[in-house]
Tab-separated table of C-alpha atoms in Angstrom:
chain	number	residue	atom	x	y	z
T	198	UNK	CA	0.000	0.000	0.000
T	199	UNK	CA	1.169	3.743	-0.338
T	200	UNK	CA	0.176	6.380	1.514
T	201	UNK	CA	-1.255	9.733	-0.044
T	202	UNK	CA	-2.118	13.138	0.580
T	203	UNK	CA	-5.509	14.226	-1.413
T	204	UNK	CA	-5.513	17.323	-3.082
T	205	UNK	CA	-8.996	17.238	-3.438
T	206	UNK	CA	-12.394	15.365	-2.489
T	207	UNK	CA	-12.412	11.875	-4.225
T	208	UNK	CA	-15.366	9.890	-3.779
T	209	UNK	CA	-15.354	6.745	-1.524
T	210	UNK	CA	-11.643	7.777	-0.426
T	211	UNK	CA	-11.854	10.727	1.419
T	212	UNK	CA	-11.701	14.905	1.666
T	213	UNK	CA	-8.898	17.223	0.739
T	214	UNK	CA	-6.281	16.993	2.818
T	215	UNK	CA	-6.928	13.241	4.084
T	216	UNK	CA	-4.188	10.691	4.386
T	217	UNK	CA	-4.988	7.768	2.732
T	218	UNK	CA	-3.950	4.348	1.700
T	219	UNK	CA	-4.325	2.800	-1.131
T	220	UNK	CA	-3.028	0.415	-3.728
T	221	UNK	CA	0.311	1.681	-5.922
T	222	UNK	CA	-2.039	0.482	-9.053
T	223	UNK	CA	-4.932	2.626	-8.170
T	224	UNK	CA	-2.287	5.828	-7.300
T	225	UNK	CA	0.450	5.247	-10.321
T	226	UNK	CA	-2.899	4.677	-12.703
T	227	UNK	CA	-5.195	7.329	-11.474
T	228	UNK	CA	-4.646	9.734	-8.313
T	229	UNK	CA	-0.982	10.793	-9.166
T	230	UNK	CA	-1.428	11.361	-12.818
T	231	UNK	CA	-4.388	13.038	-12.495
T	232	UNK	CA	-3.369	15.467	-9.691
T	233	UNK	CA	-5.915	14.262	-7.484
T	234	UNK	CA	-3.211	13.566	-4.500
T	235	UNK	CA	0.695	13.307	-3.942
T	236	UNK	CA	2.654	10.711	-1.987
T	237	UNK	CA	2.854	11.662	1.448
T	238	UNK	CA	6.566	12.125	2.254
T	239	UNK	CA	7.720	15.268	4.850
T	240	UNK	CA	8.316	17.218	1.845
T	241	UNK	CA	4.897	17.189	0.288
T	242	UNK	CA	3.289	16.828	3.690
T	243	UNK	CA	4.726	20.462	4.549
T	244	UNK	CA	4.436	21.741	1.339
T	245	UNK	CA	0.657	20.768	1.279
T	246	UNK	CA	0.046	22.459	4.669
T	247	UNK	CA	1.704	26.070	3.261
T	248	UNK	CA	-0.325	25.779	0.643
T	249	UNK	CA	-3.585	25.004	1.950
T	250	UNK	CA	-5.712	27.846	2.884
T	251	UNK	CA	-5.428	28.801	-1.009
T	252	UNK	CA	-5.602	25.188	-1.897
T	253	UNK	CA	-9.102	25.581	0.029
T	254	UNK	CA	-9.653	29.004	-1.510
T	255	UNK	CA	-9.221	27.544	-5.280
T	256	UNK	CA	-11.101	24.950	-4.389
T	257	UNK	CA	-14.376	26.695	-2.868
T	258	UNK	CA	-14.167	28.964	-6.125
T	259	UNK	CA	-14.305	26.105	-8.442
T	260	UNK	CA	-16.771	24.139	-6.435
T	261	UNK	CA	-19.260	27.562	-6.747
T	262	UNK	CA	-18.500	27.499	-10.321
T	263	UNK	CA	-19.727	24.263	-10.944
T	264	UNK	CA	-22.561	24.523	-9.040
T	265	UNK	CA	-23.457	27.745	-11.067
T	266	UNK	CA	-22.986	25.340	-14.074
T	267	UNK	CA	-24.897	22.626	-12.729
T	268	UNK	CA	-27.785	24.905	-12.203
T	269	UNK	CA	-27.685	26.587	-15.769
T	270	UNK	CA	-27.559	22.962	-17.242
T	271	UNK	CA	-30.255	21.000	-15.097
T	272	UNK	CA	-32.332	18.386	-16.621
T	273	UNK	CA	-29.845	18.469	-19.968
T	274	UNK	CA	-30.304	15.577	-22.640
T	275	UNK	CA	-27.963	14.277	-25.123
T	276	UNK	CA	-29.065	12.576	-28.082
T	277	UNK	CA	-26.650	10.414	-30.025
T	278	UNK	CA	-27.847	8.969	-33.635
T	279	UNK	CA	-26.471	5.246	-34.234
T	280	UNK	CA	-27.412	2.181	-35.819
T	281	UNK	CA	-28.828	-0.672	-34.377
T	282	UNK	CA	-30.846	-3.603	-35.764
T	283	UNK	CA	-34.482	-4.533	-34.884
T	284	UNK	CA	-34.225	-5.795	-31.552
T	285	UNK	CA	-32.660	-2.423	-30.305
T	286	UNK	CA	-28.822	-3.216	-29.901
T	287	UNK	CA	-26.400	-0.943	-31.622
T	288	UNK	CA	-24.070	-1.936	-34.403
T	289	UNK	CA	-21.178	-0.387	-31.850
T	290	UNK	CA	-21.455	1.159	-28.369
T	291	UNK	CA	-21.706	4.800	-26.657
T	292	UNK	CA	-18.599	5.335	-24.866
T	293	UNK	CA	-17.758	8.219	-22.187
T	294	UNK	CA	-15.845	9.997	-25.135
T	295	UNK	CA	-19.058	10.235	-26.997
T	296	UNK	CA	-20.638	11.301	-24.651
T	297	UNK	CA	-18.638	14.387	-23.505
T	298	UNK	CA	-18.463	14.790	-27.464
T	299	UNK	CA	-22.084	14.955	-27.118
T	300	UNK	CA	-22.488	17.364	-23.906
T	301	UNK	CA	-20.020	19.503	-25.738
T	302	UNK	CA	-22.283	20.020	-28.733
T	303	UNK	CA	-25.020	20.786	-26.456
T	304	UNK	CA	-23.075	23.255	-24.910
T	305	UNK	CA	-21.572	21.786	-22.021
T	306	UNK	CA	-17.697	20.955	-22.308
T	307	UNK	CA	-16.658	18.076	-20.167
T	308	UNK	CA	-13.477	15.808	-20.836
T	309	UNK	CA	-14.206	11.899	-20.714
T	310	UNK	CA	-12.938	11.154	-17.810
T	311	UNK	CA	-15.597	13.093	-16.100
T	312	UNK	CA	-18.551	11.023	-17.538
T	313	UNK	CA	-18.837	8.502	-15.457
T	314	UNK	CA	-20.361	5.997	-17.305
T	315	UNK	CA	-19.627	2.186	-15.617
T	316	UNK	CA	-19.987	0.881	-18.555
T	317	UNK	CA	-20.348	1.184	-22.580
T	318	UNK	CA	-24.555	1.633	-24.000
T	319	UNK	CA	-24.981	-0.779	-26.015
T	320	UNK	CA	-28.972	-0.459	-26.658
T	321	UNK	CA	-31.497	2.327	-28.096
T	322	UNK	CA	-33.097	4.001	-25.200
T	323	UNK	CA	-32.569	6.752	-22.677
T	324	UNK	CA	-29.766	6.397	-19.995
T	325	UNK	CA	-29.131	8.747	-16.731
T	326	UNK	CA	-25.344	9.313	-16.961
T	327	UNK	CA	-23.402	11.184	-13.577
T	328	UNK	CA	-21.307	13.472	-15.061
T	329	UNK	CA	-18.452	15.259	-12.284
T	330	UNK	CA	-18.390	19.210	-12.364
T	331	UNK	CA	-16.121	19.498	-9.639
T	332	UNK	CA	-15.233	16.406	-6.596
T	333	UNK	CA	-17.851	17.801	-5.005
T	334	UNK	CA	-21.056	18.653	-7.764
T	335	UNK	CA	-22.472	15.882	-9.841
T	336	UNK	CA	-25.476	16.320	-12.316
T	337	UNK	CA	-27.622	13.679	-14.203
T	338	UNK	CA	-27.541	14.182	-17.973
T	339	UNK	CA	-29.812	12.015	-20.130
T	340	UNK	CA	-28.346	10.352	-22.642
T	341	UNK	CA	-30.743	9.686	-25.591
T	342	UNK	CA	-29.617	6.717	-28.147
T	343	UNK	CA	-31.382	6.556	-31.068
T	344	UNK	CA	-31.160	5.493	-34.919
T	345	UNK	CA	-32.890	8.934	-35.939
T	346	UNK	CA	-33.431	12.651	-34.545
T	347	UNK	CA	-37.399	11.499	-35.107
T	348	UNK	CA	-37.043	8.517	-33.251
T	349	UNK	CA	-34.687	10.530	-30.603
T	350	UNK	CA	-37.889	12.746	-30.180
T	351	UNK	CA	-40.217	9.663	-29.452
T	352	UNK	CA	-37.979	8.512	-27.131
T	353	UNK	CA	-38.190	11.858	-24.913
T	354	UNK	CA	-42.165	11.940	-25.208
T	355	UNK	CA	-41.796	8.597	-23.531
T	356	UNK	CA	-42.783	6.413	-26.640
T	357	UNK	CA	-41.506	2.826	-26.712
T	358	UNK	CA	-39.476	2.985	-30.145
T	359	UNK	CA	-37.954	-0.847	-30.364
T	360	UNK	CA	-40.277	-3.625	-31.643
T	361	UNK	CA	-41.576	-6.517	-28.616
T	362	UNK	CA	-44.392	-7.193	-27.250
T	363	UNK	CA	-44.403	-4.881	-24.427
T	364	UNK	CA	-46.038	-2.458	-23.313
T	365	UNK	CA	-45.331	1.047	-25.694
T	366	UNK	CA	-45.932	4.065	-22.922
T	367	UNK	CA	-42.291	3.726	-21.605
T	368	UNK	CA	-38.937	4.593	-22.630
T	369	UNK	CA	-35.975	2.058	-22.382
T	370	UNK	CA	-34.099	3.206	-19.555
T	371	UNK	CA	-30.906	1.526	-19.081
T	372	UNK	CA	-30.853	-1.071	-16.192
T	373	UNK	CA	-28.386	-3.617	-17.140
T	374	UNK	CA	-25.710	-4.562	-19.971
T	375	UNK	CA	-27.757	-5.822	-22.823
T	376	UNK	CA	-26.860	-9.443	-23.837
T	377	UNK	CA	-26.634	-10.925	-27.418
T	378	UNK	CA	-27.569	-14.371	-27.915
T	379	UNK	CA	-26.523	-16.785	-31.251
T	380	UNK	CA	-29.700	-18.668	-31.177
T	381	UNK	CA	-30.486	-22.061	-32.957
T	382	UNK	CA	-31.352	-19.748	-36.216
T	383	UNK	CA	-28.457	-17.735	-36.053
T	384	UNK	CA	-26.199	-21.068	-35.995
T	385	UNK	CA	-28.145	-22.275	-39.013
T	386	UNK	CA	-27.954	-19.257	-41.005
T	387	UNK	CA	-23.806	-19.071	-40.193
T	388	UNK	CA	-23.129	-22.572	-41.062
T	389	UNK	CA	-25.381	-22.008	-44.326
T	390	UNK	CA	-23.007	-19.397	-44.996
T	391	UNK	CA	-20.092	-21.531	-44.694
T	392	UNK	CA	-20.876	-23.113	-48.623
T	393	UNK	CA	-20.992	-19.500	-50.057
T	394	UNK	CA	-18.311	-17.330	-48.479
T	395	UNK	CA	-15.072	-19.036	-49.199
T	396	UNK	CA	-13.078	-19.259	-45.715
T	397	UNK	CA	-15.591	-18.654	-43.421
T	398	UNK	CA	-15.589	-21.783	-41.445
T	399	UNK	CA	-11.884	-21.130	-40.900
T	400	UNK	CA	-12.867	-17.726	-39.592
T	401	UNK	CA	-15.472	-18.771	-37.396
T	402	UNK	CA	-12.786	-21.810	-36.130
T	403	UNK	CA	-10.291	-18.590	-35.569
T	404	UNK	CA	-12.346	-16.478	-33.818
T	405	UNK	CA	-13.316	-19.185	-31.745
T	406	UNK	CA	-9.806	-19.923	-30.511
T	407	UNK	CA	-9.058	-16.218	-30.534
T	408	UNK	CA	-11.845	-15.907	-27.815
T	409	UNK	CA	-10.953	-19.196	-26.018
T	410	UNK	CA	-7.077	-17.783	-26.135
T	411	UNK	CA	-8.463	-14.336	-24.394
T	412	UNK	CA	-10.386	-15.618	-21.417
T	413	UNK	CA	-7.094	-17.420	-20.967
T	414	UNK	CA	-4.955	-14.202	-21.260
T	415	UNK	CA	-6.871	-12.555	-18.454
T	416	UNK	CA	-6.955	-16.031	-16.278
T	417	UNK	CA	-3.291	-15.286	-16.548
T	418	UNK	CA	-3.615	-11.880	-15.235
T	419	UNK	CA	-5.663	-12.598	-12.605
T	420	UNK	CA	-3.192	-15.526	-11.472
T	421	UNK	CA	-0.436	-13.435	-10.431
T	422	UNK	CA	-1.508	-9.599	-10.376
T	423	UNK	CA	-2.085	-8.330	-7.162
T	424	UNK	CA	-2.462	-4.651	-7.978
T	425	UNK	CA	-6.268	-3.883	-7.520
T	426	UNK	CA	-6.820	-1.444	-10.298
T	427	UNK	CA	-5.142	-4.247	-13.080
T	428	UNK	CA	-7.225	-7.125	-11.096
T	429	UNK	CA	-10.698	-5.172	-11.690
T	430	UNK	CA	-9.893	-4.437	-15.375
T	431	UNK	CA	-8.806	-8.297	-15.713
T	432	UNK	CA	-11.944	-9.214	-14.397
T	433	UNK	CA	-14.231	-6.823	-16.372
T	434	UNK	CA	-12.728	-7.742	-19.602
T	435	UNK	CA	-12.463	-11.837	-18.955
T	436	UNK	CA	-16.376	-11.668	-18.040
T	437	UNK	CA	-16.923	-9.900	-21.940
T	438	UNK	CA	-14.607	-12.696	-23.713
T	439	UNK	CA	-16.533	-15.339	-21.597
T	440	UNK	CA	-19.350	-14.232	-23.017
T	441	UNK	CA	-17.489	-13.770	-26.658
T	442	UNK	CA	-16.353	-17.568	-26.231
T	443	UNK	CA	-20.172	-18.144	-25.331
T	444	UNK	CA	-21.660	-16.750	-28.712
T	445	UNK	CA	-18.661	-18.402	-30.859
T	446	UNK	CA	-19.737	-22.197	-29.202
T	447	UNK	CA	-23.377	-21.896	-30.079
T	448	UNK	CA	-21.938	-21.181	-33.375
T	449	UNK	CA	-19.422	-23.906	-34.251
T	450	UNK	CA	-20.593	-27.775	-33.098
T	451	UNK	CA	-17.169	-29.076	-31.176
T	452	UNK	CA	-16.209	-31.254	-34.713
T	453	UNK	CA	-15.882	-27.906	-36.684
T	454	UNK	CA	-13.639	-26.154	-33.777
T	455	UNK	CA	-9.274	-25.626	-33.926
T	456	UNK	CA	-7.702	-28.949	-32.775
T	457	UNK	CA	-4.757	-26.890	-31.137
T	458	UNK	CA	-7.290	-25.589	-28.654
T	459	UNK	CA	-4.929	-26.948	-25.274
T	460	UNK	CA	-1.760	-24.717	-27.195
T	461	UNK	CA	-4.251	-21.433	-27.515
T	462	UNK	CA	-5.159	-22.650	-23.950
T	463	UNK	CA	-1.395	-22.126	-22.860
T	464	UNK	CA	-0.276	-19.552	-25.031
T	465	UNK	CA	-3.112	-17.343	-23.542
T	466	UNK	CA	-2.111	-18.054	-20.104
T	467	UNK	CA	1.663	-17.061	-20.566
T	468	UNK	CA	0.474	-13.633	-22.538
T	469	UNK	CA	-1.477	-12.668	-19.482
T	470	UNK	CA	0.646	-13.564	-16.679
T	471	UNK	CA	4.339	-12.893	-18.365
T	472	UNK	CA	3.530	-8.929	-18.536
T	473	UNK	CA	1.673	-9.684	-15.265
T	474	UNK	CA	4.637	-10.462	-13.454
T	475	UNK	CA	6.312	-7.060	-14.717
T	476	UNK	CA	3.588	-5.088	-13.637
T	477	UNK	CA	-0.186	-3.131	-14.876
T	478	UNK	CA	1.922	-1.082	-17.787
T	479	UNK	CA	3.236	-4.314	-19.161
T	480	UNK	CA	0.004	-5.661	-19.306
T	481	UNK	CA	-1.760	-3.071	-20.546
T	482	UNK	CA	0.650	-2.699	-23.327
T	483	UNK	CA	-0.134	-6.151	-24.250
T	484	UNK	CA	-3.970	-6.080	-24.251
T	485	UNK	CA	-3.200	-2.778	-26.430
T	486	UNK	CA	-1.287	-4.996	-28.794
T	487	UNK	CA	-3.534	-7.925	-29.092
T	488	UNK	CA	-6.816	-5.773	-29.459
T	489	UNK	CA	-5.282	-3.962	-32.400
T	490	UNK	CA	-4.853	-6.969	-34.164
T	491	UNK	CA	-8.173	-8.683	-32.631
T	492	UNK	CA	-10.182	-5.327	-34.453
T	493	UNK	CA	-7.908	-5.755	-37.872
T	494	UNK	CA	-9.273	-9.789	-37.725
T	495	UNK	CA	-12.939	-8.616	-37.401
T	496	UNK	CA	-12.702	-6.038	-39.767
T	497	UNK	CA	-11.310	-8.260	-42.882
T	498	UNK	CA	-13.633	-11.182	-41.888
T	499	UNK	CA	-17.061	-8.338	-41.958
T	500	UNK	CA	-15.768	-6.869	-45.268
T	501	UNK	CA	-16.050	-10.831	-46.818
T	502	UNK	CA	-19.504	-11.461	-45.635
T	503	UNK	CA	-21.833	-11.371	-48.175
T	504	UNK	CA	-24.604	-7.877	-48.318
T	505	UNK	CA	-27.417	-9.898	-47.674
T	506	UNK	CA	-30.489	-10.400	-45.084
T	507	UNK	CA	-28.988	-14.091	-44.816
T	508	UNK	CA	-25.471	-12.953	-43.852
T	509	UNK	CA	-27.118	-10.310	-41.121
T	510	UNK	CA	-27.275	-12.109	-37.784
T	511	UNK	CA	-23.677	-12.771	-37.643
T	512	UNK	CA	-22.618	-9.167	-38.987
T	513	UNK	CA	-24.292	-7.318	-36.149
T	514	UNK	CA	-22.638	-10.866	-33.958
T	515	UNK	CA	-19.114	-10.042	-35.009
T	516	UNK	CA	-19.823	-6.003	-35.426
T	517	UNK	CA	-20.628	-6.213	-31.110
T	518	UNK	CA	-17.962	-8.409	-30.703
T	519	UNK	CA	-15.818	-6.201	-32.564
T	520	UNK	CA	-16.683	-2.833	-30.858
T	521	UNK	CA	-16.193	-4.628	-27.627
T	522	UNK	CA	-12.724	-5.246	-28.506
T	523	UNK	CA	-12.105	-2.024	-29.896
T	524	UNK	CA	-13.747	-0.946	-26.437
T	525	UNK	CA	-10.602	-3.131	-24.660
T	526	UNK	CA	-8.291	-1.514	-26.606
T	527	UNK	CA	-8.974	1.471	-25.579
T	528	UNK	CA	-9.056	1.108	-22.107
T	529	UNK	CA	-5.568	-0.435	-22.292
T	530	UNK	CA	-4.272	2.456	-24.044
T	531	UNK	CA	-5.653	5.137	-21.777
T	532	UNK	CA	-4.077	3.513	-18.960
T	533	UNK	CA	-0.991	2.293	-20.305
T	534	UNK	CA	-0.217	5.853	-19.855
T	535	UNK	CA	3.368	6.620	-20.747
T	536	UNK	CA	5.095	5.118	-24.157
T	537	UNK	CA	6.700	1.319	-23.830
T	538	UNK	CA	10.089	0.930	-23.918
T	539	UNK	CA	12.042	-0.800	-26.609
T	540	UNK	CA	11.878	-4.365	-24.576
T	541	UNK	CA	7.987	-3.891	-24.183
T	542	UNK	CA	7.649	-2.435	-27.340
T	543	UNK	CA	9.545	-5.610	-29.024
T	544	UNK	CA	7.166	-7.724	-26.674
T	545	UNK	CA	4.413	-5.891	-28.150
T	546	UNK	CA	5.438	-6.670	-31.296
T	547	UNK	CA	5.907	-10.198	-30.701
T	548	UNK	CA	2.342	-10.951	-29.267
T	549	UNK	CA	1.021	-9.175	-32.140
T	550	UNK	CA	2.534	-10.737	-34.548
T	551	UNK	CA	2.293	-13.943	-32.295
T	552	UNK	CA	-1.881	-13.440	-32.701
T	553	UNK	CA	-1.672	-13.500	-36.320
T	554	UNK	CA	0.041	-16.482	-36.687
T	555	UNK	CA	-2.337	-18.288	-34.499
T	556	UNK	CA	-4.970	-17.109	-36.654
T	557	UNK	CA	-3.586	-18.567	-39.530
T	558	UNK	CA	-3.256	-21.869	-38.027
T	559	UNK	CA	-6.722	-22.090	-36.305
T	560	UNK	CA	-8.125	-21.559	-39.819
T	561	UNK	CA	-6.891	-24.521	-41.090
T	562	UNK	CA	-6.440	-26.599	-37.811
C-alpha cells in the first residue's frame, strides 16, 4: 500500500487533505497522474500544509463554479444517432468519449474522464449518466440513443421505439448490460453461410480460438496480479470474452472447432501472466497490442460477408464483438499511460505478430 495526501475530495476515499492508503495500481494509474493527491513524504506533507488555505480558496471557487454550471444545465439531454438492428442493440457502443463529445455540442464541455459511465450503451433508449463538475457537484444528464433525430424525439415523449411485445408508454431506460444471444437460427444461417463465403468456417474456427485464447490471457492476469486497479480491469474484460467464447460455441458444433485448442489454452495463459509479473503497464501494453490486431481480424472477416439479409445475424454478432474489442483496446491504451520501452515495445510486437500467426493456423487446424 502507499500512503497519499488528497488534493482534493475523491469519492469513496476521502476529503482534501486526508491521508490515505491505497493500492500503488490505483495511485500510479489514477490519483498521481491526475493530480488528485501526492505521496505523502515530509516534503509534500509540509508543502501541502503552506499551501492550503489557497488550496481551500481555489477549491471553494471552483466548487461555486460548478454549481453555477450545474444549475444553468439541469435536466440536460444528449441525443446520439447510431445504428442498431431490430431488436434495439447498436451496431457499436456509446462510450464516455461520446458522450462528452455529445455534452459539448449541447453546450456543455466536459473531458471523458468526467462522464462517469460504468460501462459502454450498447442499446437504443434513454440512460441517466453522472457526469463530475467538480469532486464535489455531480449532475444527471440524459443520454438519448437513437437510430434517428425522429425517433430521438419519441424517445423523450416517452414512446416505446424498439419492436416486442411490451407495453409502448415507456422509454428504455438503461438497467443492465444488454446481452446478445446466437440462437439455434443464427447457428443455421452461419453454417449455411459456410458453402458461399469461401473461408468462413476457418474464420469462425479462428475467432473461436481467438476468444478461447483471451479468457485465458486474463486467467493469466488474474493468477499473479495483485495490484487492484489491473485485477478489476482483468476481471471486467475476462467476463466480456466469456461471453465472446459463449456466442462463438453456439456457433461452431465441437467437430468444426481448432484442434490446437490446449496450445491457444497455454499460449493465452503465458500472454497474461508474463507482462503480469512485470507489472499493470506491461500488461496493458499487451492487451493494447492484441486488441489492435483482434479489431484488424474482425474487420477483414465483416468486409467478406456477403450484403445480404442471410449474412445479417452474424454481422451485427461479429460487429458487437468487434466494438467490444475495440472498447478493450482502448481502455488499455488510456491507462498504459506513458510510451513502452524498446523491450515492451519488441514484446508488443511479438504478441502481435504472435496473434496473427495463431490465426492462420486455427483456420486450417
Amino acid at each position: 500500500m502507499i500512503e497519499l495526501i488528497l488534493m482534493q475530495r475523491v469519492e469513496k476515499l476521502g476529503q482534501m487533505g486526508d491521508v490515505v492508503k491505497v493500492r500503488p495500481g490505483y495511485a500510479r494509474n489514477f490519483l498521481l497522474p491526475l493530480g488528485k493527491a501526492l505521496r505523502a513524504n515530509a516534503d509534500n506533507m509540509k508543502r501541502f500544509e503552506g499551501d492550503r488555505a489557497q488550496l481551500e480558496a481555489a477549491n471553494l471557487k471552483r466548487r461555486e463554479e460548478a454549481e453555477r454550471i450545474a444549475e444553468r444545465v439541469s435536466g440536460m439531454s444528449v441525443v446520439l444517432i447510431r445504428q442498431a438492428g431490430e431488436s434495439g442493440s447498436l451496431f457499436g457502443s456509446v462510450s464516455a468519449r461520446d458522450i462528452a463529445d455529445g455534452c459539448k455540442d449541447a453546450g456543455l464541455t466536459v473531458a471523458r474522464s468526467q462522464v462517469l459511465l460504468e460501462k459502454p450503451i450498447k442499446t437504443l433508449g434513454l440512460t441517466n449518466v453522472r457526469v463530475e463538475l467538480h469532486p464535489e457537484v455531480h449532475i444527471n444528464v440524459v443520454v438519448n440513443v437513437a437510430r434517428s433525430p425522429e425517433e430521438s424525439e419519441r424517445q423523450a415523449r416517452g414512446e416505446e421505439i424498439v419492436r416486442d411485445d411490451g407495453p409502448k408508454s415507456a422509454p428504455r431506460w438503461r438497467s443492465a448490460e444488454p446481452r446478445l444471444s446466437a440462437n439455434a437460427g443464427t447457428n443455421g444461417e452461419a453454417l449455411s453461410l459456410v458453402t458461399r463465403v469461401p473461408g468462413l468456417l476457418g474464420d469462425l474456427r479462428s475467432d473461436h480460438a481467438g476468444e478461447t485464447g483471451a479468457v485465458m490471457i486474463y486467467r493469466g492476469i488474474l493468477a499473479v496480479a495483485s495490484d487492484r486497479a489491473l485485477r478489476d480491469f482483468a476481471a471486467r474484460h475476462m467476463a466480456t470474452e466469456r461471453r465472446h467464447l459463449d456466442l462463438m460455441e453456439a456457433l461452431l458444433p465441437p467437430d468444426r472447432r481448432s484442434l490446437l485448442l490446449p496450445i491457444w489454452r497455454l499460449a493465452g495463459f503465458l500472454t497474461g501472466c508474463l507482462p503480469a509479473l512485470v507489472g499493470p503497464h506491461a500488461v496493458y501494453a499487451t492487451i493494447e497490442a492484441v486488441e489492435s490486431f483482434v479489431d484488424r481480424h474482425y474487420a477483414e472477416q465483416l468486409a467478406k460477408l456477403p450484403a445480404d439479409a442471410a449474412a445479417e445475424p452474424l454481422r451485427q454478432l461479429l460487429q458487437q464483438c468487434q466494438a467490444e474489442e475495440v472498447e478493450h483496446r482502448d481502455e488499455a491504451a488510456a491507462l498504459r499511460g506513458a510510451p513502452p520501452g524498446p523491450l515492451l515495445r519488441g514484446w508488443a510486437w511479438m504478441v502481435g505478430h504472435g496473434s496473427a500467426a495463431a490465426v492462420a493456423a486455427a483456420r486450417r487446424l
